[in-house]
Structures are given as C-alpha cells and as structure tokens.
Amino acid sequence: MKNCFRMVNVGFMVCVRRINYALYEEIETEDVERTRDVYRECLKLIPHSKFSFAKIWLLAAQFEIRQLNLAGARQILGNAIGKAPKDKIFKKYIEIELQLGNIDRCRKLYERYLEWSPENCYAWSKYAELERSLAETERARAIFELAISQPALDMPELLWKIFERANSYYKDSAPELKEERATLLEDWLNMETNFGNLGDVSVVQSKLPKKLKKRKPITREDGSTEYEEYIDYLYPEESQTTNLKILEAAYKWKKQKLASSEEDYD
C-alpha cells in the first residue's frame, strides 16, 4: 500500500513539472508543437491502468481547444474515457459539446457515463435535465424511469430535487400543461415507492390532482354540436383558490343581504 501511494505521489510530481514546462513552452516560447509533445509524453508516462490524473487529460484537451484543434481535443478526451474514465472528464467533455450545440454527442457521452457509473445520480439527473430543456418530455421521462430502476443509487436526493423543480415549473410557468404535470407526479410517486423506507410517498400524494370527468362541445362540419368527454385535473392549490372564491362570494352575498335588510328597516 505504501509503495502504491509513493508511486502515485512520484507520478504526480513528475506530471506537475511537465505541466509547468508545457505552460512555459506555450506561453513564453509560443512553440505549439513542442507543447503538444510535452503533454503527449506526460500522458505516456502515466500507467493509466493503475492510476491516472484527470487534470492532465483536461489540460491537454484545453490546450488543443486554444489551438482551435477540436478534433485533437476530442481524441484526447475520448482516449481518457477509454483508458481512465473519471467524473471530471465526462463532465468537461459534455460541457464542451453542449457549448458547441452537439446534442447527439452529449447524449452518447451521457450513455457512456452511465454505462461506466450506473449508480451516479448526478449523471442521470443532468441527462434528464438536458432532455427536458429540449422539450423532449418522453426522453426525460424514460431516463428517470431507468434511473429509479437501478439496484443502487449514490445520491437519490438529487432525483428528488429534479422532480421538485419540474413540478414547480409546471405549476408556476406552464399551468396549462396539466396532463404533463400529472404524468410527472405519477413518475415521482413510483420513484418514492420503489425507494421503500428511503422514500416519502406522502410528500407526493399531497401534490396529486383530482381527476374530473368533463364534457366539452364540439361543432361538426354540418353545424351540429356534440359533446366529448375528457379528463381534467384539479390540483390542490386550485382547490384552495376555488374554496376561497366560494367564501368570498358567500361573504359578499351576506354583506349585500345585511345592507338590504338595513334599507328595509329604514
């Protein structure tokens, strides 16, 4: 064990010196090819099957990006994922592709990320967030379903936060999307149920809507009218608003009644 720590420490110090040398070549002498060679040799020195340093891979990739060599940066990050995958490498690679607007590449990277680390709630939640930001509701839902089906998750509270934010979005910013919100809450309820003792079903149950059968008129081509049944959703906050309106109407009626009685008395 001591020998292993010593090897890692020595390797790290060697890499630090080479990084400093690479920065010197890039900034002071402006020798692009020499800088590239230094990073390449540094990565060759590291026994990646035993230990690796995400920072070296990222610095080498960022150097290529500064040279506008996107293909070179992708090759470095791809090699990093193949030889020594780490969270930092996946996150940076996805960030780069997202900035470039390469959504399909981001999806493939998230898939690789989750193949390597299927218990990683951060990766699941960010992947679902990406799809939701693209209005790909079905994709986002499928990702959540895959996440909660995993035998183990490192931080399930991250998934809870995603559901909370999504529910708040539907409630405050898109109240017309009642059915989509109901579907989200059903998925959330399933997740809490699957977590067993770790879940909190009551939190979601308090947010569930009542399903109401309603009818709406539909005008046919010949001008006649028929009625079609549909399901509407009444959410808890809407029920409270409705109750308040009823109370306000009752109070107003009572006030008018009293005023009318006083006029009759006069």
Coordinates of C-alpha atoms in Angstrom, one line a residue:
M1 CA 0.0 0.0 0.0
K2 CA 2.8 2.4 0.9
N3 CA 4.6 1.6 -2.4
C4 CA 1.4 2.4 -4.2
F5 CA 1.0 5.8 -2.5
R6 CA 4.7 6.5 -3.2
M7 CA 4.2 5.7 -6.9
V8 CA 1.2 7.9 -7.2
N9 CA 3.0 10.8 -5.4
V10 CA 6.1 10.5 -7.5
G11 CA 3.9 10.3 -10.7
F12 CA 2.0 13.4 -9.6
M13 CA 5.2 15.4 -9.0
V14 CA 6.6 14.4 -12.4
C15 CA 3.4 15.5 -14.1
V16 CA 3.4 18.8 -12.2
R17 CA 6.9 19.6 -13.5
R18 CA 5.9 18.6 -17.1
I19 CA 2.7 20.7 -16.9
N20 CA 4.8 23.7 -15.8
Y21 CA 7.1 23.0 -18.7
A22 CA 4.2 22.7 -21.2
L23 CA 2.8 26.1 -20.0
Y24 CA 6.2 27.6 -20.4
E25 CA 6.5 26.3 -24.0
E26 CA 3.0 27.5 -24.8
I27 CA 3.1 31.0 -23.2
E28 CA 6.8 32.0 -23.2
T29 CA 8.2 30.4 -26.3
E30 CA 4.9 30.0 -28.2
D31 CA 6.0 26.7 -29.5
V32 CA 2.8 24.8 -30.2
E33 CA 4.3 21.6 -31.4
R34 CA 6.7 21.4 -28.5
T35 CA 3.9 22.0 -26.1
R36 CA 1.8 19.2 -27.7
D37 CA 4.8 16.8 -27.4
V38 CA 5.2 17.6 -23.7
Y39 CA 1.6 16.8 -23.0
R40 CA 1.8 13.7 -25.1
E41 CA 4.9 12.4 -23.3
C42 CA 3.4 13.2 -19.9
L43 CA 0.3 11.1 -20.7
K44 CA 2.5 8.2 -21.9
L45 CA 4.4 8.2 -18.7
I46 CA 1.3 7.6 -16.5
P47 CA 0.4 4.0 -16.0
H48 CA -3.4 4.6 -16.5
S49 CA -4.4 1.0 -15.6
K50 CA -3.0 1.7 -12.1
F51 CA -3.7 5.4 -11.6
S52 CA -4.4 8.4 -13.7
F53 CA -4.9 12.2 -13.3
A54 CA -8.0 13.8 -14.9
K55 CA -6.2 17.2 -14.7
I56 CA -3.6 16.1 -17.2
W57 CA -6.1 14.9 -19.7
L58 CA -8.1 18.1 -19.3
L59 CA -5.1 20.4 -19.6
A60 CA -4.0 18.6 -22.8
A61 CA -7.5 18.9 -24.3
Q62 CA -7.9 22.6 -23.3
F63 CA -4.6 23.3 -25.0
E64 CA -5.9 21.8 -28.2
I65 CA -9.1 23.9 -28.0
R66 CA -7.0 27.0 -27.6
Q67 CA -5.3 26.0 -30.9
L68 CA -8.8 25.6 -32.4
N69 CA -8.0 21.9 -32.9
L70 CA -11.4 20.5 -31.8
A71 CA -10.6 17.1 -33.4
G72 CA -7.4 16.8 -31.3
A73 CA -9.3 17.7 -28.1
R74 CA -12.0 15.1 -28.8
Q75 CA -9.3 12.5 -29.4
I76 CA -7.7 13.2 -26.1
L77 CA -10.9 13.2 -24.1
G78 CA -12.0 10.0 -25.9
N79 CA -8.8 8.3 -25.0
A80 CA -9.2 9.5 -21.4
I81 CA -12.7 7.9 -21.3
G82 CA -11.3 4.7 -22.8
K83 CA -8.3 4.3 -20.6
A84 CA -9.1 6.0 -17.3
P85 CA -12.7 7.3 -17.1
K86 CA -13.4 9.9 -14.4
D87 CA -16.3 12.1 -13.5
K88 CA -14.4 15.3 -14.3
I89 CA -13.5 14.1 -17.8
F90 CA -17.1 13.2 -18.6
K91 CA -18.4 16.5 -17.2
K92 CA -15.9 18.6 -19.2
Y93 CA -16.4 16.7 -22.4
I94 CA -20.2 17.1 -22.2
E95 CA -19.8 20.8 -21.3
I96 CA -17.7 21.3 -24.4
E97 CA -20.1 19.5 -26.7
L98 CA -23.1 21.3 -25.2
Q99 CA -21.4 24.7 -25.8
L100 CA -21.0 23.7 -29.4
G101 CA -24.6 22.6 -29.6
N102 CA -23.8 19.0 -30.4
I103 CA -26.8 17.4 -28.6
D104 CA -26.3 13.9 -30.2
R105 CA -22.7 13.8 -28.9
C106 CA -23.9 14.9 -25.5
R107 CA -26.4 12.0 -25.5
K108 CA -23.8 9.5 -26.4
L109 CA -21.4 10.8 -23.8
Y110 CA -24.1 10.6 -21.1
E111 CA -24.8 7.0 -22.2
R112 CA -21.1 6.1 -21.8
Y113 CA -21.0 8.0 -18.5
L114 CA -23.9 5.9 -17.2
E115 CA -22.5 2.6 -18.5
W116 CA -19.4 3.3 -16.5
S117 CA -21.2 4.6 -13.4
P118 CA -24.9 3.5 -13.4
E119 CA -25.4 4.5 -9.7
N120 CA -24.4 8.1 -10.5
C121 CA -27.5 10.3 -9.7
Y122 CA -25.7 13.4 -10.9
A123 CA -25.3 11.9 -14.4
W124 CA -28.9 10.6 -14.5
S125 CA -30.3 14.0 -13.4
K126 CA -28.2 16.1 -15.7
Y127 CA -29.1 13.8 -18.7
A128 CA -32.8 14.2 -17.8
E129 CA -32.4 17.9 -17.4
L130 CA -30.8 18.2 -20.9
E131 CA -33.8 16.4 -22.5
R132 CA -36.3 18.5 -20.5
S133 CA -34.5 21.7 -21.7
L134 CA -35.1 20.5 -25.2
A135 CA -38.8 19.8 -24.5
E136 CA -38.1 16.1 -25.0
T137 CA -40.6 15.1 -22.3
E138 CA -40.8 11.4 -23.3
R139 CA -37.0 11.1 -23.4
A140 CA -36.7 12.8 -20.0
R141 CA -39.3 10.5 -18.5
A142 CA -37.6 7.4 -19.9
I143 CA -34.3 8.5 -18.3
F144 CA -36.0 9.0 -14.9
E145 CA -37.6 5.5 -15.2
L146 CA -34.2 3.9 -16.0
A147 CA -32.6 5.8 -13.1
I148 CA -35.1 4.6 -10.5
S149 CA -34.8 1.0 -11.8
Q150 CA -31.1 0.9 -10.9
P151 CA -30.4 -1.5 -8.0
A152 CA -28.3 1.2 -6.2
L153 CA -28.1 5.0 -6.4
D154 CA -25.4 7.1 -4.7
M155 CA -27.5 10.3 -4.1
P156 CA -31.2 9.7 -4.7
E157 CA -31.9 13.2 -3.2
L158 CA -30.7 14.7 -6.5
L159 CA -33.5 13.0 -8.3
W160 CA -36.0 14.3 -5.8
K161 CA -34.7 17.9 -6.4
I162 CA -35.2 17.4 -10.2
F163 CA -38.8 16.3 -9.6
E164 CA -39.4 19.3 -7.3
R165 CA -38.0 21.7 -9.9
A166 CA -40.0 20.2 -12.7
N167 CA -43.2 20.3 -10.7
S168 CA -42.6 23.9 -9.8
Y169 CA -42.1 24.7 -13.4
Y170 CA -45.4 23.2 -14.5
K171 CA -47.2 24.8 -11.5
D172 CA -45.8 28.4 -11.9
S173 CA -44.7 28.7 -15.6
A174 CA -46.8 26.3 -17.5
P175 CA -50.1 25.7 -15.6
E176 CA -51.9 24.8 -18.9
L177 CA -49.8 21.6 -19.1
K178 CA -51.9 19.8 -16.5
E179 CA -51.7 16.3 -18.0
E180 CA -47.9 16.5 -18.3
R181 CA -47.6 17.6 -14.7
A182 CA -49.9 14.7 -13.6
T183 CA -47.6 12.3 -15.5
L184 CA -44.5 13.8 -13.8
L185 CA -46.1 13.3 -10.4
E186 CA -47.0 9.7 -11.1
D187 CA -43.4 9.0 -12.0
W188 CA -42.3 10.8 -8.9
L189 CA -44.7 8.7 -6.8
N190 CA -43.4 5.5 -8.4
M191 CA -39.8 6.5 -7.6
E192 CA -40.7 7.2 -3.9
T193 CA -42.5 3.8 -3.7
N194 CA -39.5 2.0 -5.2
F195 CA -37.2 3.5 -2.7
G196 CA -39.1 1.8 0.1
N197 CA -38.2 3.1 3.6
L198 CA -35.9 5.7 2.0
G199 CA -38.9 7.2 0.0
D200 CA -41.6 9.6 1.2
V201 CA -44.8 8.7 -0.6
S202 CA -46.8 11.2 1.4
V203 CA -44.9 14.2 0.0
V204 CA -46.0 13.3 -3.5
Q205 CA -49.5 12.2 -2.6
S206 CA -50.2 15.7 -1.2
K207 CA -49.4 17.2 -4.6
L208 CA -51.5 14.8 -6.7
P209 CA -54.5 16.2 -8.6
K210 CA -58.1 15.0 -8.6
K211 CA -59.2 13.6 -11.9
L212 CA -62.5 15.1 -13.1
K213 CA -64.6 13.8 -16.0
K214 CA -65.9 16.7 -18.1
R215 CA -67.6 17.3 -21.4
K216 CA -66.8 19.9 -24.0
P217 CA -68.9 20.9 -27.1
I218 CA -67.5 20.1 -30.5
T219 CA -69.0 21.6 -33.6
R220 CA -69.3 19.3 -36.6
E221 CA -68.9 20.3 -40.2
D222 CA -72.7 20.3 -40.7
G223 CA -73.0 22.9 -37.9
S224 CA -74.5 20.5 -35.3
T225 CA -72.9 20.2 -31.8
E226 CA -71.9 17.1 -30.0
Y227 CA -70.2 16.7 -26.6
E228 CA -66.9 14.9 -26.0
E229 CA -65.8 13.6 -22.6
Y230 CA -62.3 14.4 -21.4
I231 CA -60.3 14.2 -18.1
D232 CA -59.4 17.4 -16.4
Y233 CA -57.1 17.7 -13.4
L234 CA -57.8 19.8 -10.3
Y235 CA -54.6 20.4 -8.3
P236 CA -54.5 21.1 -4.5
E237 CA -53.6 24.8 -5.0
E238 CA -56.6 25.2 -7.4
S239 CA -58.9 23.6 -4.9
Q240 CA -57.8 26.2 -2.3
T241 CA -58.3 29.0 -4.8
T242 CA -61.8 27.7 -5.6
N243 CA -62.7 27.4 -1.9
L244 CA -61.5 31.0 -1.3
K245 CA -63.7 32.3 -4.2
I246 CA -66.7 30.5 -2.7
L247 CA -66.0 32.0 0.7
E248 CA -65.6 35.5 -0.9
A249 CA -68.8 35.1 -2.8
A250 CA -70.7 34.0 0.3
Y251 CA -69.2 36.9 2.3
K252 CA -70.2 39.3 -0.5
W253 CA -73.8 37.9 -0.6
K254 CA -74.1 38.1 3.2
K255 CA -72.9 41.7 3.2
Q256 CA -75.4 42.6 0.5
K257 CA -78.2 40.8 2.4
L258 CA -77.4 42.7 5.5
A259 CA -77.3 46.0 3.6
S260 CA -80.6 45.2 2.0
S261 CA -82.2 44.4 5.4
E262 CA -81.0 47.7 6.9
E263 CA -82.5 49.6 4.0
D264 CA -85.9 47.8 4.5
Y265 CA -85.7 48.6 8.2
D266 CA -85.1 52.3 7.5

